[in-house]
Amino acid sequence: MFEVLPQLPADPILGLSAAYKQDSNPNKIDLGVGVYKDESGNTPILNAVQQAQTRLLASETSKTYITPQGVQGYIDGMLQLILGKGHPALIEDRVSAVQAPGGCGALRILAELLTRCDKELTVWVSDPTWANHIPLIGNAGLKIETYPYFDKANACIKFDEMAEALAKVKKGDVVLLHGCCHNPTGADLTQEQWQTVLEIAQNTGFIPFIDVAYQGFGDGLDEDAYGIRLLAKNLPEVIIAASCSKNFGLYRERVGLAAMINANSQSKNITQSQIQNVARGIYSMPPSYGGALVDIILNDEQLKALWMSEVTDMRERMQNLRALLVNKLVEKGASKDFSFVNQQKGMFSFLCITPEQVNKLVNEHSVYLVGSSRVNIAGINTKNVEPLAEALVAVL
Ligand code: LMR
């Protein structure tokens, strides 16, 4: 029976890791999958996470099932982190939420929930968006359309075109927005632009679906939540998918959150029952471990402070690496102005080079990056920045 299935190509992002591992070039550079790396190229376990693990090991007395919604302390801590303490939606008890297996799990169960609301609705995603958004949402059976977002020729957001397209989205359709650190471009909306998006949503009645996977990696934990908090405060319904993979470094533990801001607490009870039912029908309940760690960190003042300082360190290191790369490219005489890399936020930058140039970087220089020209800034270090800049100048 399986003979009917065709072999599929490697995943455009995850496949890069396998290709990198197989490359025997000792000077290969991995700027592919979005994981944070230190100066030695390692992805360390955060100190706050290590301490939380020790506490969890000492205090966990059972491996019985957790509640269907997940670890409640995790959910409460995450909602405060994302929405801010005292957010009206929290005070008015209008937020339904479940712990999900990673940001991907959250995106998928929310997409499944949307099909229960309206099978015919369209989800509008930015052009470009994270490659996996399309199957995660599309495979739930929803239609996907794109709205203009990034101007590759000028390395900036084409906001006028975006606003014009969003103004035509019909009531009840869903618009996927990146809360911060846009993946893949690193180009984020300004506060004024978020305000405009809010006004368009108020006029058209579209529902924002906000994916926040890099909170703290752009300008700061609160700063990066500006758009989400604004929309969640001023619109009756907002959908949020969050991930702890990057900012807690809990990639393999699969820790995410699926949340819905509802018009009132009665509707919150209904969507809470629905999202738990969606999860029950797919994987029953989330794994406890990662959520239990985040629960310990976010609900302990000292551990939270330690974690926040570690997020700051990661953010500042990535900001410094941006400057390091841009300066090195100038020093090497690059024929293209890459100063836009300094303005981009978070883990990724779009280098705005052609697919042919990307292929040459991979095949001739063993520099691994996504075909769109997305690079993981955290993969740069003081040792590889020179050969990286030389390779880039060579392919321009
Ligand atoms: C990325 O964008 O590289 C990460 O979010 C990893 C993934 O699953 O694609």
GROMACS .gro file of C-alpha atoms in nm, residues 3-396:
model
  394
    3GLU     CA    1   0.408   0.223  -0.276
    4VAL     CA    2   0.155   0.491  -0.370
    5LEU     CA    3   0.345   0.744  -0.159
    6PRO     CA    4   0.609   0.952  -0.338
    7GLN     CA    5   0.942   1.037  -0.175
    8LEU     CA    6   0.935   1.398  -0.055
    9PRO     CA    7   1.221   1.647  -0.063
   10ALA     CA    8   1.387   1.746   0.265
   11ASP     CA    9   1.217   2.020   0.469
   12PRO     CA   10   1.342   2.359   0.344
   13ILE     CA   11   1.457   2.459   0.695
   14LEU     CA   12   1.515   2.140   0.897
   15GLY     CA   13   1.680   1.973   0.595
   16LEU     CA   14   1.962   2.227   0.619
   17SER     CA   15   2.086   2.074   0.945
   18ALA     CA   16   2.126   1.732   0.783
   19ALA     CA   17   2.305   1.882   0.482
   20TYR     CA   18   2.534   2.081   0.713
   21LYS     CA   19   2.622   1.770   0.918
   22GLN     CA   20   2.712   1.579   0.601
   23ASP     CA   21   2.943   1.854   0.470
   24SER     CA   22   3.307   1.761   0.536
   25ASN     CA   23   3.436   2.119   0.489
   26PRO     CA   24   3.597   2.211   0.827
   27ASN     CA   25   3.510   2.578   0.767
   28LYS     CA   26   3.138   2.523   0.707
   29ILE     CA   27   2.901   2.778   0.860
   30ASP     CA   28   2.550   2.694   0.983
   31LEU     CA   29   2.306   2.984   0.954
   32GLY     CA   30   2.006   2.760   0.884
   33VAL     CA   31   1.762   2.641   1.150
   34GLY     CA   32   1.656   2.905   1.402
   35VAL     CA   33   1.830   2.799   1.719
   36TYR     CA   34   2.032   3.028   1.942
   37LYS     CA   35   2.405   2.953   1.951
   38ASP     CA   36   2.682   3.088   2.168
   39GLU     CA   37   3.030   3.197   2.054
   40SER     CA   38   3.139   2.830   2.035
   41GLY     CA   39   2.841   2.732   1.824
   42ASN     CA   40   2.665   2.548   2.110
   43THR     CA   41   2.302   2.583   2.210
   44PRO     CA   42   2.334   2.590   2.588
   45ILE     CA   43   2.069   2.505   2.848
   46LEU     CA   44   1.985   2.837   3.015
   47ASN     CA   45   2.097   2.865   3.380
   48ALA     CA   46   1.740   2.944   3.487
   49VAL     CA   47   1.623   2.625   3.312
   50GLN     CA   48   1.899   2.420   3.478
   51GLN     CA   49   1.795   2.543   3.821
   52ALA     CA   50   1.429   2.480   3.745
   53GLN     CA   51   1.515   2.124   3.638
   54THR     CA   52   1.688   2.061   3.971
   55ARG     CA   53   1.386   2.192   4.160
   56LEU     CA   54   1.143   1.991   3.949
   57LEU     CA   55   1.340   1.670   3.997
   58ALA     CA   56   1.338   1.723   4.372
   59SER     CA   57   0.970   1.808   4.395
   60GLU     CA   58   0.793   1.593   4.135
   61THR     CA   59   0.622   1.302   4.307
   62SER     CA   60   0.410   1.151   4.029
   63LYS     CA   61   0.391   1.096   3.657
   64THR     CA   62   0.014   1.072   3.650
   65TYR     CA   63  -0.172   1.269   3.382
   66ILE     CA   64  -0.179   1.644   3.410
   67THR     CA   65  -0.501   1.836   3.348
   68PRO     CA   66  -0.620   1.850   2.984
   69GLN     CA   67  -0.532   2.220   2.954
   70GLY     CA   68  -0.174   2.162   3.073
   71VAL     CA   69   0.022   2.307   3.363
   72GLN     CA   70  -0.196   2.590   3.496
   73GLY     CA   71   0.096   2.786   3.650
   74TYR     CA   72   0.262   2.777   3.307
   75ILE     CA   73  -0.050   2.905   3.133
   76ASP     CA   74  -0.101   3.187   3.385
   77GLY     CA   75   0.268   3.284   3.377
   78MET     CA   76   0.275   3.288   2.997
   79LEU     CA   77  -0.043   3.492   2.967
   80GLN     CA   78   0.103   3.754   3.199
   81LEU     CA   79   0.429   3.753   3.008
   82ILE     CA   80   0.253   3.802   2.676
   83LEU     CA   81  -0.036   4.029   2.772
   84GLY     CA   82   0.125   4.204   3.068
   85LYS     CA   83   0.008   4.204   3.429
   86GLY     CA   84  -0.334   4.362   3.468
   87HIS     CA   85  -0.433   4.333   3.101
   88PRO     CA   86  -0.810   4.396   3.077
   89ALA     CA   87  -0.871   4.062   2.901
   90LEU     CA   88  -0.711   3.882   3.198
   91ILE     CA   89  -0.892   4.086   3.462
   92GLU     CA   90  -1.224   4.033   3.286
   93ASP     CA   91  -1.156   3.657   3.258
   94ARG     CA   92  -1.189   3.657   2.879
   95VAL     CA   93  -0.886   3.445   2.788
   96SER     CA   94  -0.908   3.073   2.715
   97ALA     CA   95  -0.578   2.891   2.680
   98VAL     CA   96  -0.408   2.554   2.672
   99GLN     CA   97  -0.048   2.448   2.692
  100ALA     CA   98   0.042   2.308   2.352
  101PRO     CA   99   0.323   2.087   2.222
  102GLY     CA  100   0.538   2.372   2.090
  103GLY     CA  101   0.441   2.681   1.896
  104CYS     CA  102   0.367   2.444   1.605
  105GLY     CA  103   0.118   2.248   1.814
  106ALA     CA  104  -0.046   2.574   1.917
  107LEU     CA  105  -0.075   2.695   1.557
  108ARG     CA  106  -0.224   2.367   1.448
  109ILE     CA  107  -0.488   2.328   1.718
  110LEU     CA  108  -0.590   2.692   1.673
  111ALA     CA  109  -0.623   2.631   1.299
  112GLU     CA  110  -0.837   2.323   1.374
  113LEU     CA  111  -1.052   2.535   1.604
  114LEU     CA  112  -1.096   2.792   1.327
  115THR     CA  113  -1.232   2.520   1.096
  116ARG     CA  114  -1.496   2.451   1.363
  117CYS     CA  115  -1.597   2.820   1.344
  118ASP     CA  116  -1.606   2.846   0.966
  119LYS     CA  117  -1.459   2.593   0.722
  120GLU     CA  118  -1.469   2.852   0.445
  121LEU     CA  119  -1.265   3.125   0.609
  122THR     CA  120  -0.933   3.236   0.465
  123VAL     CA  121  -0.618   3.287   0.669
  124TRP     CA  122  -0.406   3.572   0.531
  125VAL     CA  123  -0.033   3.534   0.586
  126SER     CA  124   0.249   3.778   0.517
  127ASP     CA  125   0.449   3.740   0.198
  128PRO     CA  126   0.688   3.592   0.297
  129THR     CA  127   0.609   3.406   0.615
  130TRP     CA  128   0.768   3.118   0.806
  131ALA     CA  129   0.755   2.823   0.563
  132ASN     CA  130   0.586   2.594   0.815
  133HIS     CA  131   0.291   2.829   0.869
  134ILE     CA  132   0.145   2.710   0.541
  135PRO     CA  133   0.121   2.334   0.618
  136LEU     CA  134   0.041   2.390   0.985
  137ILE     CA  135  -0.261   2.600   0.899
  138GLY     CA  136  -0.339   2.478   0.549
  139ASN     CA  137  -0.340   2.108   0.641
  140ALA     CA  138  -0.620   2.181   0.888
  141GLY     CA  139  -0.826   2.253   0.577
  142LEU     CA  140  -0.822   2.632   0.576
  143LYS     CA  141  -0.764   2.842   0.265
  144ILE     CA  142  -0.447   3.053   0.270
  145GLU     CA  143  -0.385   3.381   0.088
  146THR     CA  144  -0.093   3.620   0.121
  147TYR     CA  145  -0.077   3.993   0.189
  148PRO     CA  146   0.225   4.200   0.076
  149TYR     CA  147   0.479   4.248   0.354
  150PHE     CA  148   0.842   4.271   0.256
  151ASP     CA  149   1.006   4.467  -0.024
  152LYS     CA  150   1.314   4.262  -0.107
  153ALA     CA  151   1.456   4.524  -0.344
  154ASN     CA  152   1.462   4.790  -0.072
  155ALA     CA  153   1.492   4.558   0.230
  156CYS     CA  154   1.197   4.708   0.416
  157ILE     CA  155   0.830   4.650   0.493
  158LYS     CA  156   0.591   4.766   0.220
  159PHE     CA  157   0.341   4.890   0.471
  160ASP     CA  158   0.119   5.091   0.237
  161GLU     CA  159   0.060   4.784   0.021
  162MET     CA  160   0.008   4.569   0.329
  163ALA     CA  161  -0.247   4.813   0.474
  164GLU     CA  162  -0.428   4.835   0.140
  165ALA     CA  163  -0.453   4.454   0.119
  166LEU     CA  164  -0.566   4.415   0.481
  167ALA     CA  165  -0.837   4.676   0.428
  168LYS     CA  166  -0.991   4.439   0.169
  169VAL     CA  167  -0.994   4.134   0.397
  170LYS     CA  168  -1.351   4.036   0.466
  171LYS     CA  169  -1.515   4.021   0.808
  172GLY     CA  170  -1.449   3.692   0.982
  173ASP     CA  171  -1.135   3.610   0.784
  174VAL     CA  172  -0.819   3.569   0.984
  175VAL     CA  173  -0.491   3.761   0.947
  176LEU     CA  174  -0.175   3.595   1.071
  177LEU     CA  175   0.069   3.848   1.217
  178HIS     CA  176   0.412   3.796   1.371
  179GLY     CA  177   0.411   3.946   1.721
  180CYS     CA  178   0.779   4.040   1.691
  181CYS     CA  179   1.102   3.937   1.518
  182HIS     CA  180   0.930   3.851   1.190
  183ASN     CA  181   1.037   3.513   1.058
  184PRO     CA  182   1.196   3.509   0.801
  185THR     CA  183   1.268   3.879   0.738
  186GLY     CA  184   1.348   4.029   1.081
  187ALA     CA  185   1.145   4.333   0.969
  188ASP     CA  186   0.895   4.435   1.237
  189LEU     CA  187   0.600   4.673   1.239
  190THR     CA  188   0.651   5.004   1.419
  191GLN     CA  189   0.411   5.110   1.695
  192GLU     CA  190   0.235   5.344   1.449
  193GLN     CA  191   0.198   5.059   1.201
  194TRP     CA  192   0.048   4.833   1.470
  195GLN     CA  193  -0.198   5.114   1.542
  196THR     CA  194  -0.296   5.122   1.175
  197VAL     CA  195  -0.338   4.742   1.170
  198LEU     CA  196  -0.566   4.776   1.474
  199GLU     CA  197  -0.778   5.039   1.301
  200ILE     CA  198  -0.806   4.825   0.987
  201ALA     CA  199  -0.912   4.526   1.199
  202GLN     CA  200  -1.173   4.744   1.370
  203ASN     CA  201  -1.306   4.862   1.032
  204THR     CA  202  -1.307   4.530   0.850
  205GLY     CA  203  -1.378   4.285   1.133
  206PHE     CA  204  -1.093   4.050   1.051
  207ILE     CA  205  -0.958   3.840   1.340
  208PRO     CA  206  -0.586   3.875   1.417
  209PHE     CA  207  -0.399   3.548   1.474
  210ILE     CA  208  -0.068   3.645   1.630
  211ASP     CA  209   0.230   3.411   1.635
  212VAL     CA  210   0.482   3.509   1.900
  213ALA     CA  211   0.784   3.282   1.901
  214TYR     CA  212   1.068   3.523   1.976
  215GLN     CA  213   0.945   3.747   2.258
  216GLY     CA  214   1.246   3.920   2.414
  217PHE     CA  215   1.476   3.877   2.113
  218GLY     CA  216   1.377   4.206   1.943
  219ASP     CA  217   1.376   4.508   2.174
  220GLY     CA  218   1.281   4.352   2.510
  221LEU     CA  219   1.014   4.129   2.665
  222ASP     CA  220   0.758   4.410   2.710
  223GLU     CA  221   0.856   4.604   2.399
  224ASP     CA  222   0.812   4.294   2.181
  225ALA     CA  223   0.460   4.244   2.312
  226TYR     CA  224   0.346   4.594   2.213
  227GLY     CA  225   0.140   4.487   1.910
  228ILE     CA  226  -0.022   4.188   2.079
  229ARG     CA  227  -0.118   4.391   2.385
  230LEU     CA  228  -0.257   4.671   2.171
  231LEU     CA  229  -0.475   4.442   1.962
  232ALA     CA  230  -0.580   4.227   2.258
  233LYS     CA  231  -0.685   4.539   2.447
  234ASN     CA  232  -0.890   4.693   2.169
  235LEU     CA  233  -1.046   4.404   1.980
  236PRO     CA  234  -1.306   4.159   2.110
  237GLU     CA  235  -1.139   3.852   1.959
  238VAL     CA  236  -0.769   3.779   1.908
  239ILE     CA  237  -0.593   3.445   1.866
  240ILE     CA  238  -0.241   3.391   1.998
  241ALA     CA  239   0.011   3.110   1.942
  242ALA     CA  240   0.326   3.135   2.154
  243SER     CA  241   0.642   2.931   2.181
  244CYS     CA  242   0.905   2.887   2.454
  245SER     CA  243   1.151   2.718   2.218
  246LYS     CA  244   1.371   3.021   2.165
  247ASN     CA  245   1.342   3.254   2.463
  248PHE     CA  246   1.359   2.966   2.716
  249GLY     CA  247   1.584   2.755   2.491
  250LEU     CA  248   1.340   2.465   2.537
  251TYR     CA  249   1.335   2.361   2.172
  252ARG     CA  250   1.316   1.983   2.215
  253GLU     CA  251   1.073   1.997   2.506
  254ARG     CA  252   0.800   2.136   2.278
  255VAL     CA  253   0.645   2.405   2.494
  256GLY     CA  254   0.383   2.631   2.342
  257LEU     CA  255   0.063   2.811   2.428
  258ALA     CA  256  -0.262   2.842   2.234
  259ALA     CA  257  -0.473   3.131   2.362
  260MET     CA  258  -0.790   3.308   2.259
  261ILE     CA  259  -0.909   3.649   2.371
  262ASN     CA  260  -1.288   3.630   2.380
  263ALA     CA  261  -1.556   3.896   2.378
  264ASN     CA  262  -1.678   3.788   2.723
  265SER     CA  263  -1.616   3.524   2.988
  266GLN     CA  264  -1.912   3.313   2.876
  267SER     CA  265  -1.760   3.279   2.533
  268LYS     CA  266  -1.425   3.207   2.703
  269ASN     CA  267  -1.575   2.901   2.873
  270ILE     CA  268  -1.703   2.777   2.538
  271THR     CA  269  -1.376   2.823   2.350
  272GLN     CA  270  -1.188   2.667   2.643
  273SER     CA  271  -1.402   2.353   2.611
  274GLN     CA  272  -1.358   2.354   2.232
  275ILE     CA  273  -0.979   2.393   2.224
  276GLN     CA  274  -0.937   2.118   2.485
  277ASN     CA  275  -1.162   1.898   2.275
  278VAL     CA  276  -0.954   1.971   1.963
  279ALA     CA  277  -0.636   1.876   2.151
  280ARG     CA  278  -0.799   1.562   2.297
  281GLY     CA  279  -0.881   1.447   1.946
  282ILE     CA  280  -0.523   1.490   1.825
  283TYR     CA  281  -0.281   1.420   2.110
  284SER     CA  282  -0.505   1.420   2.420
  285MET     CA  283  -0.293   1.646   2.640
  286PRO     CA  284   0.043   1.819   2.622
  287PRO     CA  285   0.365   1.679   2.769
  288SER     CA  286   0.416   1.827   3.115
  289TYR     CA  287   0.792   1.866   3.149
  290GLY     CA  288   0.876   2.189   2.961
  291GLY     CA  289   0.567   2.369   3.087
  292ALA     CA  290   0.652   2.265   3.443
  293LEU     CA  291   0.997   2.424   3.402
  294VAL     CA  292   0.856   2.750   3.267
  295ASP     CA  293   0.599   2.747   3.550
  296ILE     CA  294   0.883   2.728   3.805
  297ILE     CA  295   1.081   3.006   3.635
  298LEU     CA  296   0.799   3.253   3.577
  299ASN     CA  297   0.652   3.209   3.921
  300ASP     CA  298   0.973   3.255   4.119
  301GLU     CA  299   1.108   3.609   4.143
  302GLN     CA  300   1.473   3.514   4.156
  303LEU     CA  301   1.459   3.259   3.875
  304LYS     CA  302   1.252   3.493   3.662
  305ALA     CA  303   1.509   3.770   3.707
  306LEU     CA  304   1.786   3.527   3.610
  307TRP     CA  305   1.592   3.416   3.302
  308MET     CA  306   1.522   3.775   3.201
  309SER     CA  307   1.891   3.860   3.223
  310GLU     CA  308   1.971   3.557   3.007
  311VAL     CA  309   1.717   3.671   2.746
  312THR     CA  310   1.880   4.015   2.752
  313ASP     CA  311   2.222   3.856   2.699
  314MET     CA  312   2.098   3.655   2.401
  315ARG     CA  313   1.928   3.960   2.250
  316GLU     CA  314   2.227   4.187   2.293
  317ARG     CA  315   2.463   3.926   2.156
  318MET     CA  316   2.251   3.894   1.841
  319GLN     CA  317   2.236   4.274   1.805
  320ASN     CA  318   2.616   4.289   1.832
  321LEU     CA  319   2.653   4.013   1.574
  322ARG     CA  320   2.442   4.214   1.330
  323ALA     CA  321   2.681   4.508   1.363
  324LEU     CA  322   2.981   4.276   1.341
  325LEU     CA  323   2.859   4.130   1.011
  326VAL     CA  324   2.765   4.467   0.860
  327ASN     CA  325   3.104   4.620   0.952
  328LYS     CA  326   3.291   4.318   0.821
  329LEU     CA  327   3.106   4.341   0.490
  330VAL     CA  328   3.203   4.707   0.457
  331GLU     CA  329   3.564   4.618   0.543
  332LYS     CA  330   3.565   4.348   0.274
  333GLY     CA  331   3.435   4.593   0.015
  334ALA     CA  332   3.086   4.450  -0.038
  335SER     CA  333   2.923   4.599  -0.345
  336LYS     CA  334   2.583   4.597  -0.169
  337ASP     CA  335   2.476   4.805   0.131
  338PHE     CA  336   2.383   4.561   0.409
  339SER     CA  337   2.322   4.824   0.676
  340PHE     CA  338   1.954   4.718   0.685
  341VAL     CA  339   2.068   4.409   0.879
  342ASN     CA  340   2.127   4.638   1.179
  343GLN     CA  341   1.764   4.750   1.172
  344GLN     CA  342   1.617   4.402   1.154
  345LYS     CA  343   1.509   4.235   1.478
  346GLY     CA  344   1.550   3.902   1.648
  347MET     CA  345   1.712   3.587   1.526
  348PHE     CA  346   1.674   3.629   1.151
  349SER     CA  347   1.780   3.855   0.869
  350PHE     CA  348   1.682   3.843   0.508
  351LEU     CA  349   2.003   3.916   0.317
  352CYS     CA  350   1.799   4.006   0.007
  353ILE     CA  351   2.033   3.821  -0.228
  354THR     CA  352   1.918   3.607  -0.520
  355PRO     CA  353   1.847   3.230  -0.504
  356GLU     CA  354   2.151   3.178  -0.732
  357GLN     CA  355   2.370   3.365  -0.483
  358VAL     CA  356   2.226   3.157  -0.198
  359ASN     CA  357   2.304   2.838  -0.394
  360LYS     CA  358   2.661   2.950  -0.445
  361LEU     CA  359   2.699   3.025  -0.076
  362VAL     CA  360   2.581   2.675   0.009
  363ASN     CA  361   2.751   2.478  -0.268
  364GLU     CA  362   3.076   2.670  -0.313
  365HIS     CA  363   3.136   2.815   0.035
  366SER     CA  364   2.957   2.573   0.271
  367VAL     CA  365   2.755   2.858   0.418
  368TYR     CA  366   2.414   2.710   0.502
  369LEU     CA  367   2.113   2.942   0.491
  370VAL     CA  368   1.748   2.915   0.387
  371GLY     CA  369   1.679   2.949   0.013
  372SER     CA  370   1.489   3.275   0.066
  373SER     CA  371   1.823   3.429   0.187
  374ARG     CA  372   1.722   3.406   0.554
  375VAL     CA  373   2.015   3.371   0.790
  376ASN     CA  374   2.017   3.279   1.157
  377ILE     CA  375   2.213   3.570   1.304
  378ALA     CA  376   2.294   3.364   1.616
  379GLY     CA  377   2.499   3.128   1.398
  380ILE     CA  378   2.757   3.403   1.341
  381ASN     CA  379   3.054   3.431   1.577
  382THR     CA  380   3.382   3.622   1.593
  383LYS     CA  381   3.564   3.336   1.418
  384ASN     CA  382   3.332   3.273   1.126
  385VAL     CA  383   3.229   3.633   1.052
  386GLU     CA  384   3.539   3.697   0.837
  387PRO     CA  385   3.501   3.392   0.607
  388LEU     CA  386   3.126   3.457   0.600
  389ALA     CA  387   3.175   3.816   0.482
  390GLU     CA  388   3.433   3.700   0.226
  391ALA     CA  389   3.195   3.436   0.092
  392LEU     CA  390   2.913   3.688   0.066
  393VAL     CA  391   3.131   3.939  -0.117
  394ALA     CA  392   3.245   3.662  -0.351
  395VAL     CA  393   2.892   3.566  -0.454
  396LEU     CA  394   2.752   3.918  -0.493
   0.00000   0.00000   0.00000
